[in-house]
Amino acid sequence: MIDGHTFAQAAQTDPQPDISILSGVALVLFLACLGGAIKAVHLRGSTVKRLRDDVDLAFEGLTERVFQSLRVLRDAIVEILPHDDVTFDPLALIMDPSRVEQPAATSVRLLRERHHIRKQYRHLLNICSLLKYSTSIMTLLIATTTAAYYLAFQHAMFWRFSLVLTAVCAAVTLFAYLAYAHLETRIQAGIEDANPVEDFTEGNTS
């Protein structure tokens, strides 16, 4: 038969959740994820409104700049090639490749940006959708994990499994945010190259 003293000792040895520390941490995480989820719901629409026209204009601008760069490259190649009545000397042509190196590098860079900018924009919109779902799921997982920790602390397998899912969802969300920032940076670079600052400077001085 278990007396009152033995029962009290057993109760003291049972693991109990640390409410004082985790309450504040869980509340901060929940509110942060809730705010992120609300913002992520409107992220795709705001991204479309902010970048769609700029991406279309950048594609056309990059197309025009590619044509211009290829014409410069063509003229540079024609300039170093000998006339029909002159003996062709390959060594004389490759002595100074700098005359075609810069136009060729510029043409390749602009072609890549033109080829990728619309794909990057579509990937950016897909990441917006991913962020909407991942932040919403992570908010629910934080609430579920916190409730399980407080209400069913003895069933450690349940709240620990929920904690692992929360960590995985947080990693996916962080990766999505980094990918979003990277793609937006690449798109902005393409927009700037499609209408470089030098064009504005030349237009204002003329």
mmCIF file of C-alpha atoms in Angstrom:
data_model
loop_
_atom_site.group_PDB
_atom_site.id
_atom_site.type_symbol
_atom_site.label_atom_id
_atom_site.label_comp_id
_atom_site.label_asym_id
_atom_site.label_seq_id
_atom_site.Cartn_x
_atom_site.Cartn_y
_atom_site.Cartn_z
ATOM 1 C CA MET A 1 0.000 0.000 0.000
ATOM 2 C CA ILE A 2 1.355 3.422 -1.010
ATOM 3 C CA ASP A 3 1.139 6.052 1.708
ATOM 4 C CA GLY A 4 0.844 9.783 1.134
ATOM 5 C CA HIS A 5 4.565 10.422 1.570
ATOM 6 C CA THR A 6 5.531 7.874 -1.096
ATOM 7 C CA PHE A 7 2.935 9.264 -3.506
ATOM 8 C CA ALA A 8 4.287 12.815 -3.028
ATOM 9 C CA GLN A 9 7.827 11.644 -3.732
ATOM 10 C CA ALA A 10 6.658 9.878 -6.903
ATOM 11 C CA ALA A 11 4.854 12.993 -8.052
ATOM 12 C CA GLN A 12 8.000 15.044 -7.528
ATOM 13 C CA THR A 13 10.062 12.661 -9.667
ATOM 14 C CA ASP A 14 7.632 12.821 -12.634
ATOM 15 C CA PRO A 15 8.932 15.068 -15.436
ATOM 16 C CA GLN A 16 7.037 18.339 -15.694
ATOM 17 C CA PRO A 17 7.125 20.915 -18.496
ATOM 18 C CA ASP A 18 9.114 24.103 -17.910
ATOM 19 C CA ILE A 19 6.248 26.547 -18.365
ATOM 20 C CA SER A 20 8.111 29.701 -17.339
ATOM 21 C CA ILE A 21 10.621 29.649 -20.201
ATOM 22 C CA LEU A 22 8.740 27.939 -23.002
ATOM 23 C CA SER A 23 5.576 29.996 -22.713
ATOM 24 C CA GLY A 24 7.288 33.176 -23.843
ATOM 25 C CA VAL A 25 9.316 31.434 -26.551
ATOM 26 C CA ALA A 26 6.273 29.642 -27.936
ATOM 27 C CA LEU A 27 4.208 32.831 -27.915
ATOM 28 C CA VAL A 28 6.892 34.813 -29.762
ATOM 29 C CA LEU A 29 7.342 32.081 -32.364
ATOM 30 C CA PHE A 30 3.605 31.699 -32.852
ATOM 31 C CA LEU A 31 3.023 35.420 -33.338
ATOM 32 C CA ALA A 32 5.996 35.729 -35.691
ATOM 33 C CA CYS A 33 4.819 32.797 -37.813
ATOM 34 C CA LEU A 34 1.247 34.067 -37.788
ATOM 35 C CA GLY A 35 2.383 37.453 -39.070
ATOM 36 C CA GLY A 36 4.544 35.768 -41.705
ATOM 37 C CA ALA A 37 1.650 33.555 -42.797
ATOM 38 C CA ILE A 38 -0.661 36.557 -43.179
ATOM 39 C CA LYS A 39 1.975 38.364 -45.236
ATOM 40 C CA ALA A 40 2.708 35.261 -47.337
ATOM 41 C CA VAL A 41 -0.964 34.958 -48.309
ATOM 42 C CA HIS A 42 -0.705 38.264 -50.205
ATOM 43 C CA LEU A 43 2.911 37.803 -51.344
ATOM 44 C CA ARG A 44 2.097 36.298 -54.748
ATOM 45 C CA GLY A 45 -0.405 39.008 -55.631
ATOM 46 C CA SER A 46 1.922 41.805 -54.556
ATOM 47 C CA THR A 47 4.808 40.222 -56.470
ATOM 48 C CA VAL A 48 2.736 39.998 -59.654
ATOM 49 C CA LYS A 49 1.627 43.598 -59.285
ATOM 50 C CA ARG A 50 5.163 44.783 -58.604
ATOM 51 C CA LEU A 51 7.187 42.831 -61.177
ATOM 52 C CA ARG A 52 4.994 41.599 -64.029
ATOM 53 C CA ASP A 53 5.164 44.712 -66.197
ATOM 54 C CA ASP A 54 8.823 45.266 -65.348
ATOM 55 C CA VAL A 55 9.701 41.703 -66.390
ATOM 56 C CA ASP A 56 7.880 42.066 -69.727
ATOM 57 C CA LEU A 57 9.598 45.387 -70.407
ATOM 58 C CA ALA A 58 12.944 43.943 -69.356
ATOM 59 C CA PHE A 59 12.527 41.025 -71.761
ATOM 60 C CA GLU A 60 11.932 43.411 -74.650
ATOM 61 C CA GLY A 61 14.744 45.688 -73.525
ATOM 62 C CA LEU A 62 17.187 42.792 -73.225
ATOM 63 C CA THR A 63 16.185 41.634 -76.702
ATOM 64 C CA GLU A 64 17.059 45.052 -78.112
ATOM 65 C CA ARG A 65 20.334 45.185 -76.207
ATOM 66 C CA VAL A 66 21.266 41.703 -77.444
ATOM 67 C CA PHE A 67 20.753 42.863 -81.035
ATOM 68 C CA GLN A 68 22.909 45.912 -80.402
ATOM 69 C CA SER A 69 25.649 43.889 -78.742
ATOM 70 C CA LEU A 70 25.683 41.312 -81.530
ATOM 71 C CA ARG A 71 26.013 44.093 -84.106
ATOM 72 C CA VAL A 72 29.017 45.446 -82.204
ATOM 73 C CA LEU A 73 30.501 41.957 -82.091
ATOM 74 C CA ARG A 74 29.890 41.492 -85.813
ATOM 75 C CA ASP A 75 31.573 44.809 -86.627
ATOM 76 C CA ALA A 76 34.555 43.910 -84.442
ATOM 77 C CA ILE A 77 34.951 40.559 -86.174
ATOM 78 C CA VAL A 78 34.613 42.103 -89.629
ATOM 79 C CA GLU A 79 37.205 44.731 -88.702
ATOM 80 C CA ILE A 80 39.911 42.212 -87.799
ATOM 81 C CA LEU A 81 39.227 39.878 -90.724
ATOM 82 C CA PRO A 82 41.401 40.532 -93.799
ATOM 83 C CA HIS A 83 40.012 41.572 -97.135
ATOM 84 C CA ASP A 84 39.533 39.027 -99.865
ATOM 85 C CA ASP A 85 42.703 40.081 -101.653
ATOM 86 C CA VAL A 86 44.855 39.689 -98.507
ATOM 87 C CA THR A 87 46.395 36.392 -97.452
ATOM 88 C CA PHE A 88 44.645 34.987 -94.368
ATOM 89 C CA ASP A 89 47.002 34.802 -91.368
ATOM 90 C CA PRO A 90 45.385 33.212 -88.262
ATOM 91 C CA LEU A 91 48.286 34.219 -86.007
ATOM 92 C CA ALA A 92 47.720 37.866 -86.785
ATOM 93 C CA LEU A 93 44.067 37.559 -85.799
ATOM 94 C CA ILE A 94 44.580 35.909 -82.425
ATOM 95 C CA MET A 95 47.385 38.179 -81.229
ATOM 96 C CA ASP A 96 44.939 40.691 -79.718
ATOM 97 C CA PRO A 97 41.589 39.089 -78.823
ATOM 98 C CA SER A 98 40.511 42.024 -76.642
ATOM 99 C CA ARG A 99 38.721 43.683 -79.551
ATOM 100 C CA VAL A 100 36.118 40.911 -79.663
ATOM 101 C CA GLU A 101 36.383 39.594 -76.107
ATOM 102 C CA GLN A 102 34.321 42.327 -74.450
ATOM 103 C CA PRO A 103 31.509 42.402 -77.075
ATOM 104 C CA ALA A 104 31.324 38.590 -76.992
ATOM 105 C CA ALA A 105 31.143 38.468 -73.181
ATOM 106 C CA THR A 106 28.473 41.177 -73.127
ATOM 107 C CA SER A 107 26.407 39.370 -75.755
ATOM 108 C CA VAL A 108 26.552 36.070 -73.869
ATOM 109 C CA ARG A 109 25.585 37.736 -70.575
ATOM 110 C CA LEU A 110 22.626 39.563 -72.094
ATOM 111 C CA LEU A 111 21.461 36.440 -73.898
ATOM 112 C CA ARG A 112 21.499 34.492 -70.636
ATOM 113 C CA GLU A 113 19.575 37.186 -68.789
ATOM 114 C CA ARG A 114 16.993 37.395 -71.575
ATOM 115 C CA HIS A 115 16.623 33.610 -71.616
ATOM 116 C CA HIS A 116 16.250 33.272 -67.844
ATOM 117 C CA ILE A 117 14.311 36.327 -66.679
ATOM 118 C CA ARG A 118 10.813 34.979 -67.418
ATOM 119 C CA LYS A 119 11.703 31.551 -66.010
ATOM 120 C CA GLN A 120 13.005 33.217 -62.858
ATOM 121 C CA TYR A 121 9.761 35.168 -62.584
ATOM 122 C CA ARG A 122 7.686 31.975 -62.832
ATOM 123 C CA HIS A 123 9.886 30.270 -60.216
ATOM 124 C CA LEU A 124 9.447 33.318 -57.988
ATOM 125 C CA LEU A 125 5.661 32.986 -58.136
ATOM 126 C CA ASN A 126 5.909 29.266 -57.309
ATOM 127 C CA ILE A 127 8.007 30.105 -54.271
ATOM 128 C CA CYS A 128 5.335 32.595 -53.192
ATOM 129 C CA SER A 129 2.810 29.749 -53.145
ATOM 130 C CA LEU A 130 5.259 27.530 -51.250
ATOM 131 C CA LEU A 131 5.784 30.219 -48.631
ATOM 132 C CA LYS A 132 2.041 30.650 -48.200
ATOM 133 C CA TYR A 133 1.576 26.987 -47.341
ATOM 134 C CA SER A 134 4.788 26.471 -45.367
ATOM 135 C CA THR A 135 4.248 29.444 -43.056
ATOM 136 C CA SER A 136 0.633 28.455 -42.438
ATOM 137 C CA ILE A 137 1.596 24.849 -41.666
ATOM 138 C CA MET A 138 4.432 25.968 -39.407
ATOM 139 C CA THR A 139 2.061 28.213 -37.438
ATOM 140 C CA LEU A 140 -0.283 25.281 -36.852
ATOM 141 C CA LEU A 141 2.624 23.006 -35.914
ATOM 142 C CA ILE A 142 3.923 25.472 -33.334
ATOM 143 C CA ALA A 143 0.479 25.660 -31.747
ATOM 144 C CA THR A 144 0.131 21.859 -31.840
ATOM 145 C CA THR A 145 3.577 21.248 -30.390
ATOM 146 C CA THR A 146 3.053 23.755 -27.589
ATOM 147 C CA ALA A 147 -0.350 22.328 -26.679
ATOM 148 C CA ALA A 148 0.991 18.765 -26.740
ATOM 149 C CA TYR A 149 3.944 19.737 -24.556
ATOM 150 C CA TYR A 150 1.724 21.280 -21.906
ATOM 151 C CA LEU A 151 -1.273 18.959 -22.040
ATOM 152 C CA ALA A 152 0.360 15.621 -22.834
ATOM 153 C CA PHE A 153 3.904 16.000 -21.577
ATOM 154 C CA GLN A 154 4.068 12.354 -20.456
ATOM 155 C CA HIS A 155 3.518 11.259 -24.077
ATOM 156 C CA ALA A 156 6.894 12.530 -25.224
ATOM 157 C CA MET A 157 6.803 10.738 -28.545
ATOM 158 C CA PHE A 158 3.873 12.832 -29.738
ATOM 159 C CA TRP A 159 5.184 16.316 -28.969
ATOM 160 C CA ARG A 160 8.729 15.398 -29.986
ATOM 161 C CA PHE A 161 7.488 14.177 -33.364
ATOM 162 C CA SER A 162 5.519 17.393 -33.741
ATOM 163 C CA LEU A 163 8.648 19.346 -32.822
ATOM 164 C CA VAL A 164 10.637 17.570 -35.523
ATOM 165 C CA LEU A 165 7.959 18.379 -38.101
ATOM 166 C CA THR A 166 8.062 22.008 -36.998
ATOM 167 C CA ALA A 167 11.838 22.116 -37.456
ATOM 168 C CA VAL A 168 11.575 20.567 -40.932
ATOM 169 C CA CYS A 169 8.876 23.051 -41.936
ATOM 170 C CA ALA A 170 10.993 25.914 -40.573
ATOM 171 C CA ALA A 171 13.959 24.739 -42.669
ATOM 172 C CA VAL A 172 11.793 24.577 -45.796
ATOM 173 C CA THR A 173 10.421 28.051 -45.100
ATOM 174 C CA LEU A 174 13.904 29.485 -44.567
ATOM 175 C CA PHE A 175 15.127 27.906 -47.803
ATOM 176 C CA ALA A 176 12.109 29.329 -49.652
ATOM 177 C CA TYR A 177 12.756 32.833 -48.302
ATOM 178 C CA LEU A 178 16.415 32.642 -49.365
ATOM 179 C CA ALA A 179 15.409 31.383 -52.819
ATOM 180 C CA TYR A 180 12.867 34.211 -53.107
ATOM 181 C CA ALA A 181 15.507 36.807 -52.232
ATOM 182 C CA HIS A 182 18.003 35.291 -54.677
ATOM 183 C CA LEU A 183 15.544 35.145 -57.579
ATOM 184 C CA GLU A 184 14.296 38.662 -56.971
ATOM 185 C CA THR A 185 17.898 39.906 -56.974
ATOM 186 C CA ARG A 186 18.541 38.178 -60.297
ATOM 187 C CA ILE A 187 15.344 39.596 -61.799
ATOM 188 C CA GLN A 188 16.189 43.112 -60.627
ATOM 189 C CA ALA A 189 19.641 42.758 -62.194
ATOM 190 C CA GLY A 190 18.022 41.793 -65.504
ATOM 191 C CA ILE A 191 15.661 44.771 -65.286
ATOM 192 C CA GLU A 192 18.585 47.107 -64.675
ATOM 193 C CA ASP A 193 20.606 45.629 -67.546
ATOM 194 C CA ALA A 194 17.635 45.992 -69.872
ATOM 195 C CA ASN A 195 17.581 49.740 -69.203
ATOM 196 C CA PRO A 196 20.999 50.647 -67.778
ATOM 197 C CA VAL A 197 21.751 53.844 -65.934
ATOM 198 C CA GLU A 198 24.122 54.938 -68.712
ATOM 199 C CA ASP A 199 21.145 55.318 -71.054
ATOM 200 C CA PHE A 200 19.509 57.800 -68.678
ATOM 201 C CA THR A 201 22.768 59.713 -68.345
ATOM 202 C CA GLU A 202 23.230 59.969 -72.090
ATOM 203 C CA GLY A 203 19.592 60.982 -72.558
ATOM 204 C CA ASN A 204 19.828 63.756 -69.969
ATOM 205 C CA THR A 205 23.063 65.177 -71.392
ATOM 206 C CA SER A 206 21.905 65.172 -75.001
#
